[in-house]
PDB file of C-alpha atoms in Angstrom:
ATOM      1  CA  UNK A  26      73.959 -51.999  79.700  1.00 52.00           C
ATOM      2  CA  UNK A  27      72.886 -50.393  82.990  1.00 52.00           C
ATOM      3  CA  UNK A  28      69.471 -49.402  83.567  1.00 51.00           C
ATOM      4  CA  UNK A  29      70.093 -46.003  83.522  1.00 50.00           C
ATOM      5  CA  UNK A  30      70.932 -45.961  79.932  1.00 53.00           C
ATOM      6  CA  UNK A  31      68.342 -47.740  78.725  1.00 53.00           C
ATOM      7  CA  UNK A  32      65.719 -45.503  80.125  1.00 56.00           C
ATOM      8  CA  UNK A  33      67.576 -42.905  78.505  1.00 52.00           C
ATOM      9  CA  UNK A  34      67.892 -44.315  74.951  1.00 57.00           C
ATOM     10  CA  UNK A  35      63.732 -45.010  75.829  1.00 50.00           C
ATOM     11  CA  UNK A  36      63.018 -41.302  76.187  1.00 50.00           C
ATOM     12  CA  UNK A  37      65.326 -40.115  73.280  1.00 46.00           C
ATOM     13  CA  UNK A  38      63.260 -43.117  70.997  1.00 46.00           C
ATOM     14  CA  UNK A  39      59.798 -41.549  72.806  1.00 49.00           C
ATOM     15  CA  UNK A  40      60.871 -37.936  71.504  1.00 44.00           C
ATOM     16  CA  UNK A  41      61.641 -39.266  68.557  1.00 46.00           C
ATOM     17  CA  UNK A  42      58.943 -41.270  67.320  1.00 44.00           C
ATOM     18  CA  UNK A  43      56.508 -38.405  68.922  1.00 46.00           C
ATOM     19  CA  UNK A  44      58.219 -35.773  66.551  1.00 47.00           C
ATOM     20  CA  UNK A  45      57.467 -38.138  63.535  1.00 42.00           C
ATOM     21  CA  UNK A  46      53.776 -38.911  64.479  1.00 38.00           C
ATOM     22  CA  UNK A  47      53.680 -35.092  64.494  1.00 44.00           C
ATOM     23  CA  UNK A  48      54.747 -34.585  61.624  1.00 38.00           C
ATOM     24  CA  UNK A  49      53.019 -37.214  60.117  1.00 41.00           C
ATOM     25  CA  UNK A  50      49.534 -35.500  61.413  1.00 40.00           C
ATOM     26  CA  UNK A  51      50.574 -32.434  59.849  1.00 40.00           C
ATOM     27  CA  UNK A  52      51.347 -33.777  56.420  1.00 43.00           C
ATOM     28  CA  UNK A  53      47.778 -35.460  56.843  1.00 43.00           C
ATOM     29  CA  UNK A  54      46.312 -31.850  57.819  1.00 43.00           C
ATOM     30  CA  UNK A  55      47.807 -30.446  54.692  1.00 40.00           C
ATOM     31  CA  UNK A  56      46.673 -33.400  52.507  1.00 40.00           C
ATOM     32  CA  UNK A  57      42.924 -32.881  53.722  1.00 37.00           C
ATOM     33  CA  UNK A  58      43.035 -29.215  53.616  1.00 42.00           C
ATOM     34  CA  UNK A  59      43.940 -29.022  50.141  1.00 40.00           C
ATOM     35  CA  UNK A  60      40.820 -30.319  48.691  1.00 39.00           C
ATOM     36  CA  UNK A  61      39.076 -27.765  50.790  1.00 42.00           C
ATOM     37  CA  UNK A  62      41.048 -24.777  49.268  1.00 41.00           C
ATOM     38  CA  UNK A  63      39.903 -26.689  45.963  1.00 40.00           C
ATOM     39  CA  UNK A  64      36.377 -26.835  46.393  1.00 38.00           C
ATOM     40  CA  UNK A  65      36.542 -22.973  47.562  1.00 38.00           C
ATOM     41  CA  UNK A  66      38.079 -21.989  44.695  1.00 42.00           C
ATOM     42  CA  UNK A  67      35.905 -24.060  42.476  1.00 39.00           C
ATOM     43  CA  UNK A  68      33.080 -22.887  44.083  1.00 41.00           C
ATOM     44  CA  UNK A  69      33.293 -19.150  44.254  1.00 40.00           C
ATOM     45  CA  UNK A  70      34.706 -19.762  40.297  1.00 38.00           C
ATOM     46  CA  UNK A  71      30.967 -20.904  39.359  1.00 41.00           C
ATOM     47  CA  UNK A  72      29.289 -17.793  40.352  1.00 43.00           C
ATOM     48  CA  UNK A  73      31.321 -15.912  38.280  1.00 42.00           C
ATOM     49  CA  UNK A  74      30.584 -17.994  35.385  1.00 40.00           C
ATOM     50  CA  UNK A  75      26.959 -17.742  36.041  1.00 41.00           C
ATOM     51  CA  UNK A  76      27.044 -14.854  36.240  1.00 39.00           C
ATOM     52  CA  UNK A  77      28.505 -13.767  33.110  1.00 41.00           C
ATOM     53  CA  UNK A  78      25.662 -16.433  31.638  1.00 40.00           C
ATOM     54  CA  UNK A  79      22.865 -13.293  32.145  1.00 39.00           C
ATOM     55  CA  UNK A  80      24.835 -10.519  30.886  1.00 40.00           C
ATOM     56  CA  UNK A  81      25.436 -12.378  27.675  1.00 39.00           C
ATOM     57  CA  UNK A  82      21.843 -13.478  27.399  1.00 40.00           C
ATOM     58  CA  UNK A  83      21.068  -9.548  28.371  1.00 39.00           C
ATOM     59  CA  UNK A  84      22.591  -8.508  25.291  1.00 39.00           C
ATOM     60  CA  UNK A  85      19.691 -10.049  22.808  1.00 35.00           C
ATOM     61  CA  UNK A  86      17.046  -7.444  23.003  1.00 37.00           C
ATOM     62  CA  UNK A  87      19.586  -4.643  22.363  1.00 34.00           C
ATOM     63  CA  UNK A  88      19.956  -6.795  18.624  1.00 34.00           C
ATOM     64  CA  UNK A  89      16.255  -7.527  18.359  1.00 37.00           C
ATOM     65  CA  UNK A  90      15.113  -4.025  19.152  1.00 34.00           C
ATOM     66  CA  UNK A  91      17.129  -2.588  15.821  1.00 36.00           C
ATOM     67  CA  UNK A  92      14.712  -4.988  13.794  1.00 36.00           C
ATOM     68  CA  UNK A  93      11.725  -2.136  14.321  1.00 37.00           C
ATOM     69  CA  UNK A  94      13.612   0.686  13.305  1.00 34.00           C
ATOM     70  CA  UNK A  95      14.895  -0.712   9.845  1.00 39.00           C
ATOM     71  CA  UNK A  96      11.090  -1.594   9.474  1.00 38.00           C
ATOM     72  CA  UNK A  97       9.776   1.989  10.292  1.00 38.00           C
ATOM     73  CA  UNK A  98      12.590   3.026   7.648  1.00 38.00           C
ATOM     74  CA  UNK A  99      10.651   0.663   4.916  1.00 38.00           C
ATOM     75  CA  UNK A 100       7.536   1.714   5.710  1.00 36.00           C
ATOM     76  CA  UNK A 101       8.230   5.477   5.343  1.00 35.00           C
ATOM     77  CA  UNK A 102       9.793   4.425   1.726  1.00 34.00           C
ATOM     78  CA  UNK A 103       6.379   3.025   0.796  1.00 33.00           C
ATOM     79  CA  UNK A 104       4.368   5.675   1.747  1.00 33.00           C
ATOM     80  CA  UNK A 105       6.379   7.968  -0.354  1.00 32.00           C
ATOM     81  CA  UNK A 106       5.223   5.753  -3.325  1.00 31.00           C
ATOM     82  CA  UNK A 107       1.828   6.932  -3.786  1.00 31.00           C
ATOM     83  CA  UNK A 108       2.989  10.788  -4.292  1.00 28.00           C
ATOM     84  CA  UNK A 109       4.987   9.727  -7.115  1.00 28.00           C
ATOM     85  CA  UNK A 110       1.516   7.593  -8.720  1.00 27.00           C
ATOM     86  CA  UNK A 111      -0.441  10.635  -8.360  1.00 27.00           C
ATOM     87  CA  UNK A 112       1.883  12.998  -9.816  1.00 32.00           C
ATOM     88  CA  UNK A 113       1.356  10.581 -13.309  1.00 34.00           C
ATOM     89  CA  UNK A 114      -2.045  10.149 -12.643  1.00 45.00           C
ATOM     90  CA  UNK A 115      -2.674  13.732 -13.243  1.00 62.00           C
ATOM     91  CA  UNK A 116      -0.802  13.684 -16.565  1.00 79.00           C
ATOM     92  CA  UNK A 117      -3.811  10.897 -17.510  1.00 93.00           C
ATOM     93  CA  UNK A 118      -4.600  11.669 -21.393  1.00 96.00           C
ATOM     94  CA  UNK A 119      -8.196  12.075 -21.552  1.00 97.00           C
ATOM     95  CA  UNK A 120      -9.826   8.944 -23.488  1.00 96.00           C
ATOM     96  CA  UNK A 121     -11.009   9.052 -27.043  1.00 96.00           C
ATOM     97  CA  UNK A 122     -14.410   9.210 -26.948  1.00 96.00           C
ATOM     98  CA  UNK A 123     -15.162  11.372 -24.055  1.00 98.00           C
ATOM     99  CA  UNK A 124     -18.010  14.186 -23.990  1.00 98.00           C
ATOM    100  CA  UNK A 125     -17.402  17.121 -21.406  1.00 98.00           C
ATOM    101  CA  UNK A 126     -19.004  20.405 -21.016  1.00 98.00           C
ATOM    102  CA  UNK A 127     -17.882  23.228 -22.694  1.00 97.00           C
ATOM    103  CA  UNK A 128     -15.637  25.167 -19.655  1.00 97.00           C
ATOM    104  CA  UNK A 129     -13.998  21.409 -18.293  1.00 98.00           C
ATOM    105  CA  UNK A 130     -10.852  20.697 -19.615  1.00 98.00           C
ATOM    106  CA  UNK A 131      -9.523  18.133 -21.187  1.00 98.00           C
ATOM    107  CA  UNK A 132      -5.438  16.892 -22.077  1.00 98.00           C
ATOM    108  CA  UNK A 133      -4.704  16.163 -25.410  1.00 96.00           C
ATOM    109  CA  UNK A 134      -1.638  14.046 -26.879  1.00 94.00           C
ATOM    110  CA  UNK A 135      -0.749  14.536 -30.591  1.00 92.00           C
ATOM    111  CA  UNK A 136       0.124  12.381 -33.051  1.00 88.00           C
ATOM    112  CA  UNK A 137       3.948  14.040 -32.457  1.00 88.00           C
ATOM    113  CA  UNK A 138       3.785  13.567 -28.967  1.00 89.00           C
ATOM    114  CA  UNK A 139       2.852  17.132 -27.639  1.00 94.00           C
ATOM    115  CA  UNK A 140       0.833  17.501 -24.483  1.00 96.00           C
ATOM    116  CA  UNK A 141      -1.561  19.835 -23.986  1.00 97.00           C
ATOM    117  CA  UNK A 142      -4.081  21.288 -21.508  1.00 98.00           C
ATOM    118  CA  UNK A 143      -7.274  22.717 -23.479  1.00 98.00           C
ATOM    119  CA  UNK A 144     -10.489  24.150 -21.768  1.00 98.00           C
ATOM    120  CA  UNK A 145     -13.055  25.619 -24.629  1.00 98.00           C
ATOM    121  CA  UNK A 146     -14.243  28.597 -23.316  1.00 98.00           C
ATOM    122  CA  UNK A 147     -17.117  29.972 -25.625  1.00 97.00           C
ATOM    123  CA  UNK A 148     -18.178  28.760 -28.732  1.00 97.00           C
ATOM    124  CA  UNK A 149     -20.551  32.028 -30.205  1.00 96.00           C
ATOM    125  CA  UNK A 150     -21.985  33.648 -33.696  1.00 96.00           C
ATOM    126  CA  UNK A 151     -19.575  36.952 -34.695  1.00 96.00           C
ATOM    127  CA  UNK A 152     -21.626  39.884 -35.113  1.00 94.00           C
ATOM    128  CA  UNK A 153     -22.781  40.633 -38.769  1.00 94.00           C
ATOM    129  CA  UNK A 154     -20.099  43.989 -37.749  1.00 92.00           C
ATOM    130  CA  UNK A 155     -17.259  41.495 -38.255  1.00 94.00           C
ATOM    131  CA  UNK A 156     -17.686  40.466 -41.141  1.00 94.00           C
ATOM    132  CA  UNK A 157     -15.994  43.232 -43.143  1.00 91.00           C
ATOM    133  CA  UNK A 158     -13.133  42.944 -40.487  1.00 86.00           C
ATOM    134  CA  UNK A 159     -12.711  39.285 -41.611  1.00 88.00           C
ATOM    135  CA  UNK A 160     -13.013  39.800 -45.496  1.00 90.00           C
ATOM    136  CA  UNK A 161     -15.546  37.185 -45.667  1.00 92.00           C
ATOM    137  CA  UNK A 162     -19.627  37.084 -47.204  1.00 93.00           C
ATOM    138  CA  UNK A 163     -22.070  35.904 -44.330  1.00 94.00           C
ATOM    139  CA  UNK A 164     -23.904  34.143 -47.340  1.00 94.00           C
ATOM    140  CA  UNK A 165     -21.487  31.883 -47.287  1.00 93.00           C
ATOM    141  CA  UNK A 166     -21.622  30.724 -43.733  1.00 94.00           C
ATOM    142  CA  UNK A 167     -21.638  31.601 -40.496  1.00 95.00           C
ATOM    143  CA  UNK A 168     -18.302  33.117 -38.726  1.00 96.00           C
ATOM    144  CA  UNK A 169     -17.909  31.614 -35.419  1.00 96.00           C
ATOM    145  CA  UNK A 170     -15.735  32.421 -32.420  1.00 97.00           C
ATOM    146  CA  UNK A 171     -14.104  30.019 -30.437  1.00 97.00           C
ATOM    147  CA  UNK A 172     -12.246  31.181 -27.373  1.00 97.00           C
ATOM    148  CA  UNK A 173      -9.972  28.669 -25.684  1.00 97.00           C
ATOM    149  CA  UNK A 174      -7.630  28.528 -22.764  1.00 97.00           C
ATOM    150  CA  UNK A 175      -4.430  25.723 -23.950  1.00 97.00           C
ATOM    151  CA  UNK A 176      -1.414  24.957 -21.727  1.00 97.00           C
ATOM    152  CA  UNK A 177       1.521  23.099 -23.084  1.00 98.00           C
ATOM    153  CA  UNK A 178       1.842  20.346 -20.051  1.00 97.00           C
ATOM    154  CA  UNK A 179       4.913  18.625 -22.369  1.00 96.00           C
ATOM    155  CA  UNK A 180       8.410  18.973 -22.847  1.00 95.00           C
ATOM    156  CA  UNK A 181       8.437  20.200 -26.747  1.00 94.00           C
ATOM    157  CA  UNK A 182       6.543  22.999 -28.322  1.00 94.00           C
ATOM    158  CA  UNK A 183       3.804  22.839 -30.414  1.00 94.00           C
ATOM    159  CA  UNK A 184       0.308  24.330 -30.797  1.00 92.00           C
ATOM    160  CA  UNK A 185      -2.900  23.052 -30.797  1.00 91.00           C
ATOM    161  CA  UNK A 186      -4.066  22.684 -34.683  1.00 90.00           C
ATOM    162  CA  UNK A 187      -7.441  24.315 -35.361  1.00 88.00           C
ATOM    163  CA  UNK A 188      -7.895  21.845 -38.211  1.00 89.00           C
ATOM    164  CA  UNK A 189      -7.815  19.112 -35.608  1.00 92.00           C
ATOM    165  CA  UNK A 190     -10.145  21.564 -32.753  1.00 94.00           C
ATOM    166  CA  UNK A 191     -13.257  23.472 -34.393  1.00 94.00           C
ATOM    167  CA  UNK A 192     -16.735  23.450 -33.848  1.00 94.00           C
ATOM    168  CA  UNK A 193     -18.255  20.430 -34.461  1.00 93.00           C
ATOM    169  CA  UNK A 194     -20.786  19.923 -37.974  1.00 87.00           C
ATOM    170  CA  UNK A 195     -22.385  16.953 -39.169  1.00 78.00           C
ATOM    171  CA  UNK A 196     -19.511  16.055 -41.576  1.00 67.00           C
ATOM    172  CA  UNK A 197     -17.188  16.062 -38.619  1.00 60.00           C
ATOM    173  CA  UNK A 198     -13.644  15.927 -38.859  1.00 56.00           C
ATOM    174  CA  UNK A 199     -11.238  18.296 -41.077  1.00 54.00           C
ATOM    175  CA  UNK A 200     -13.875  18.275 -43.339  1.00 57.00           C
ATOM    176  CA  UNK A 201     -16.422  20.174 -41.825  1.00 62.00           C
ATOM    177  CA  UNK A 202     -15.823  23.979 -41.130  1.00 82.00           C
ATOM    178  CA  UNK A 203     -13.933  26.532 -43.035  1.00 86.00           C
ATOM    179  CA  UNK A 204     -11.042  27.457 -40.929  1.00 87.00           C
ATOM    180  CA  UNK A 205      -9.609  30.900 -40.988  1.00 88.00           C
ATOM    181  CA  UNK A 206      -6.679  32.286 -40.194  1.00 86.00           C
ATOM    182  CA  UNK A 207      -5.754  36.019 -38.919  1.00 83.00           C
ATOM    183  CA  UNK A 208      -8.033  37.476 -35.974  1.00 87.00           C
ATOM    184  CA  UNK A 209     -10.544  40.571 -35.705  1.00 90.00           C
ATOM    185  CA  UNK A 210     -11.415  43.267 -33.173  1.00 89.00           C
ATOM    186  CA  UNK A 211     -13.335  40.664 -31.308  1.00 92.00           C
ATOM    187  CA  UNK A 212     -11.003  37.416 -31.779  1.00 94.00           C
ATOM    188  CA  UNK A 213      -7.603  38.165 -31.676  1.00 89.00           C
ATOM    189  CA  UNK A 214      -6.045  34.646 -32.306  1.00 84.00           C
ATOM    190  CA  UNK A 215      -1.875  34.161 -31.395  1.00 83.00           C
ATOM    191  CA  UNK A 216      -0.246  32.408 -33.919  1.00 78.00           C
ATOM    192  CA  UNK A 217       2.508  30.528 -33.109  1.00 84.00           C
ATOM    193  CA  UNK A 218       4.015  27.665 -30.479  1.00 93.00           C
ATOM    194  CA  UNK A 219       3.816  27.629 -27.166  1.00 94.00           C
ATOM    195  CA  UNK A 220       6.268  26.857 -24.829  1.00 96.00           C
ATOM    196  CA  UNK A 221       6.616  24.065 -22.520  1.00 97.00           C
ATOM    197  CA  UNK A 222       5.208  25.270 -19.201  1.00 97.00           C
ATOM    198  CA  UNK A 223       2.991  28.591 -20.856  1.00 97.00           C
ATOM    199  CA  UNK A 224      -0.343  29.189 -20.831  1.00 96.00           C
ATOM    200  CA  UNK A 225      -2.769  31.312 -23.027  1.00 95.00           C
ATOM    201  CA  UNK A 226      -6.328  31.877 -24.183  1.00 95.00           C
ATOM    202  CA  UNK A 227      -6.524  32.047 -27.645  1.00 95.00           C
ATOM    203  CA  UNK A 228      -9.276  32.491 -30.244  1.00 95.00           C
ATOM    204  CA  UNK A 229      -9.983  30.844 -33.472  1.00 94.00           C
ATOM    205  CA  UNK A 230     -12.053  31.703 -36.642  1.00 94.00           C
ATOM    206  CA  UNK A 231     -14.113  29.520 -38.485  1.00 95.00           C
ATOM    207  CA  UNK A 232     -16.896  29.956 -41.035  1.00 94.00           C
ATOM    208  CA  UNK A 233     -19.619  27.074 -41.086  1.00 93.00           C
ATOM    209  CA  UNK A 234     -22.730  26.650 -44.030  1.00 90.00           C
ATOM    210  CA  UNK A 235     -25.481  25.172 -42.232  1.00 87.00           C
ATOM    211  CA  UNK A 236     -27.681  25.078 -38.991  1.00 88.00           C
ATOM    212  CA  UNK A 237     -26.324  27.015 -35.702  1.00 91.00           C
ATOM    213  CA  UNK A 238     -23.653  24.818 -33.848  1.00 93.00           C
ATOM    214  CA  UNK A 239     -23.354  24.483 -29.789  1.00 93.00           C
ATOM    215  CA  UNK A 240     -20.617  21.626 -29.931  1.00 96.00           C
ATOM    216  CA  UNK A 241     -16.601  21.857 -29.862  1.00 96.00           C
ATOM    217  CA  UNK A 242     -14.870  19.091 -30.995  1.00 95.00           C
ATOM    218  CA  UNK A 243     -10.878  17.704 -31.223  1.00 95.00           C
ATOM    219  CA  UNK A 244     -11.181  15.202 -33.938  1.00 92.00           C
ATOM    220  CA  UNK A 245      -7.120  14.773 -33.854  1.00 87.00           C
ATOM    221  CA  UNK A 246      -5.762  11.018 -34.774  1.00 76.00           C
ATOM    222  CA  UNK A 247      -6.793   8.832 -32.936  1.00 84.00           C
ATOM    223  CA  UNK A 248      -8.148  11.055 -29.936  1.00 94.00           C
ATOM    224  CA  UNK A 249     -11.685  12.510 -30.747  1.00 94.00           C
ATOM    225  CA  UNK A 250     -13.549  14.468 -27.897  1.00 97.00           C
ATOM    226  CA  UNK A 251     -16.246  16.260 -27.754  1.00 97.00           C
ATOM    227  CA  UNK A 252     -17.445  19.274 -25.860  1.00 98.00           C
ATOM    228  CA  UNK A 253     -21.291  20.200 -25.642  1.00 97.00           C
ATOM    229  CA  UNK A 254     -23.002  23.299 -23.961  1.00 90.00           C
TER     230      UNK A 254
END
C-alpha cells in the first residue's frame, strides 16, 4: 500500500476515534450531572417539607384555645345555681317551736298542704261597746281582737283556721279560747278562701275566761308557734 494511503486511512482512524472519545466525555458529563439535578431537587424538596412541619404544629393553639371558652360556658351555668337555691330558701316553713314577735311573720304549712304567709298584727281587749254588737255577756270572758295580715304563698286555696291560730291561754291548743264567728264594727273578719297569690288582713273574734292575754299562737298539727308582744 503506498504511503500516501496509509497516512490517509491514519487521519480518517484519528477523526474517528477523536469523535468517540468525545462522545464518550459527554455521556460521562451527563452521567455526573444527573446526580447533581438529583440532589437539587432533593434539596429544595426538604424545605418545603419543613416547612409545612410549622404550619401544622401552628395549628394547636387554635384547638387548645376553644378549651377556655367551653369552661367560661360551665362556669356561667353554676353561678346560675344559687338563684334557683334561694328562690326555695325563701319558701323555708318556719320550724315548730319558734317564738317571734308579734308584727314578724311567719309561713305556715297545713296538715293539707296549704302554704301560707301570716304576720299577727294586734292582739287587743274589744271595748265593753262591742259587746252588744257581738251578742255575747262580758261575764263570761273577755272578747278579744286579733288582726292579722295572711298570704296564700301555695298553689291551692285554703284559709288559715282560727281554731288552729288564737290567742294563746294556759290550756293551749283548740281547747283554750272560745272562737267566734261573724265580725263587728271594729273587727270585720272575711270568711272564706283565699286564693293562691292574694293577700288580706283579716280579723278574728275570740272570747277568753281568765287573766289578760299578750300571746298569739298557731297550735296547728304538728307546727306550733308562738308570737309574744
Amino acid at each position: 500500500m503506498p504511503r500516501s494511503s496509509r497516512r490517509a486511512r491514519a487521519a480518517v482512524l484519528a477523526v474517528a476515534l477523536g469523535g468517540a472519545l468525545g462522545l464518550s466525555a459527554c455521556s460521562d458529563d451527563a452521567s455526573v450531572s444527573a446526580p447533581a439535578s438529583t440532589a437539587a431537587q432533593t434539596s429544595a424538596a426538604a424545605p418545603s417539607s419543613s416547612a409545612e412541619t410549622p404550619a401544622a404544629t401552628s395549628a394547636a393553639p387554635t384547638s387548645e384555645s376553644a378549651a377556655p371558652v367551653e369552661e367560661s360556658t360551665t362556669t356561667s351555668t353554676t353561678a346560675a345555681s344559687p338563684t334557683t337555691s334561694a328562690s326555695k330558701g325563701d319558701m323555708k316553713v318556719t320550724p315548730s317551736g319558734t317564738t317571734l314577735k308579734v308584727g314578724q311573720p311567719a309561713l305556715i304549712e297545713t296538715r293539707d298542704g296549704e302554704l301560707f304567709r301570716v304576720t299577727p298584727k294586734t292582739l287587743a281587749a274589744a271595748p265593753d261597746s262591742d259587746y252588744a254588737a257581738a251578742n255575747l255577756d262580758k261575764a263570761d270572758g273577755t272578747m278579744y281582737y286579733l288582726t292579722f295580715d295572711v298570704s296564700n304563698v301555695g298553689d291551692v286555696e285554703g284559709h288559715v283556721n282560727r281554731r288552729y291560730l288564737h290567742p294563746k291561754t294556759d290550756a293551749g291548743g283548740m281547747m283554750g279560747p272560745k272562737v267566734l264567728y261573724g265580725s263587728t264594727p271594729a273587727c270585720k273578719g272575711t270568711a272564706g278562701d283565699l286564693a293562691p297569690g292574694a293577700t288580706q288582713t283579716n280579723c278574728y273574734i275570740y272570747q277568753i275566761d281568765g287573766a289578760p292575754i299578750t300571746d298569739v299562737e298557731y297550735a296547728g298539727s304538728p307546727q306550733k308557734l308562738t308570737w309574744t308582744k
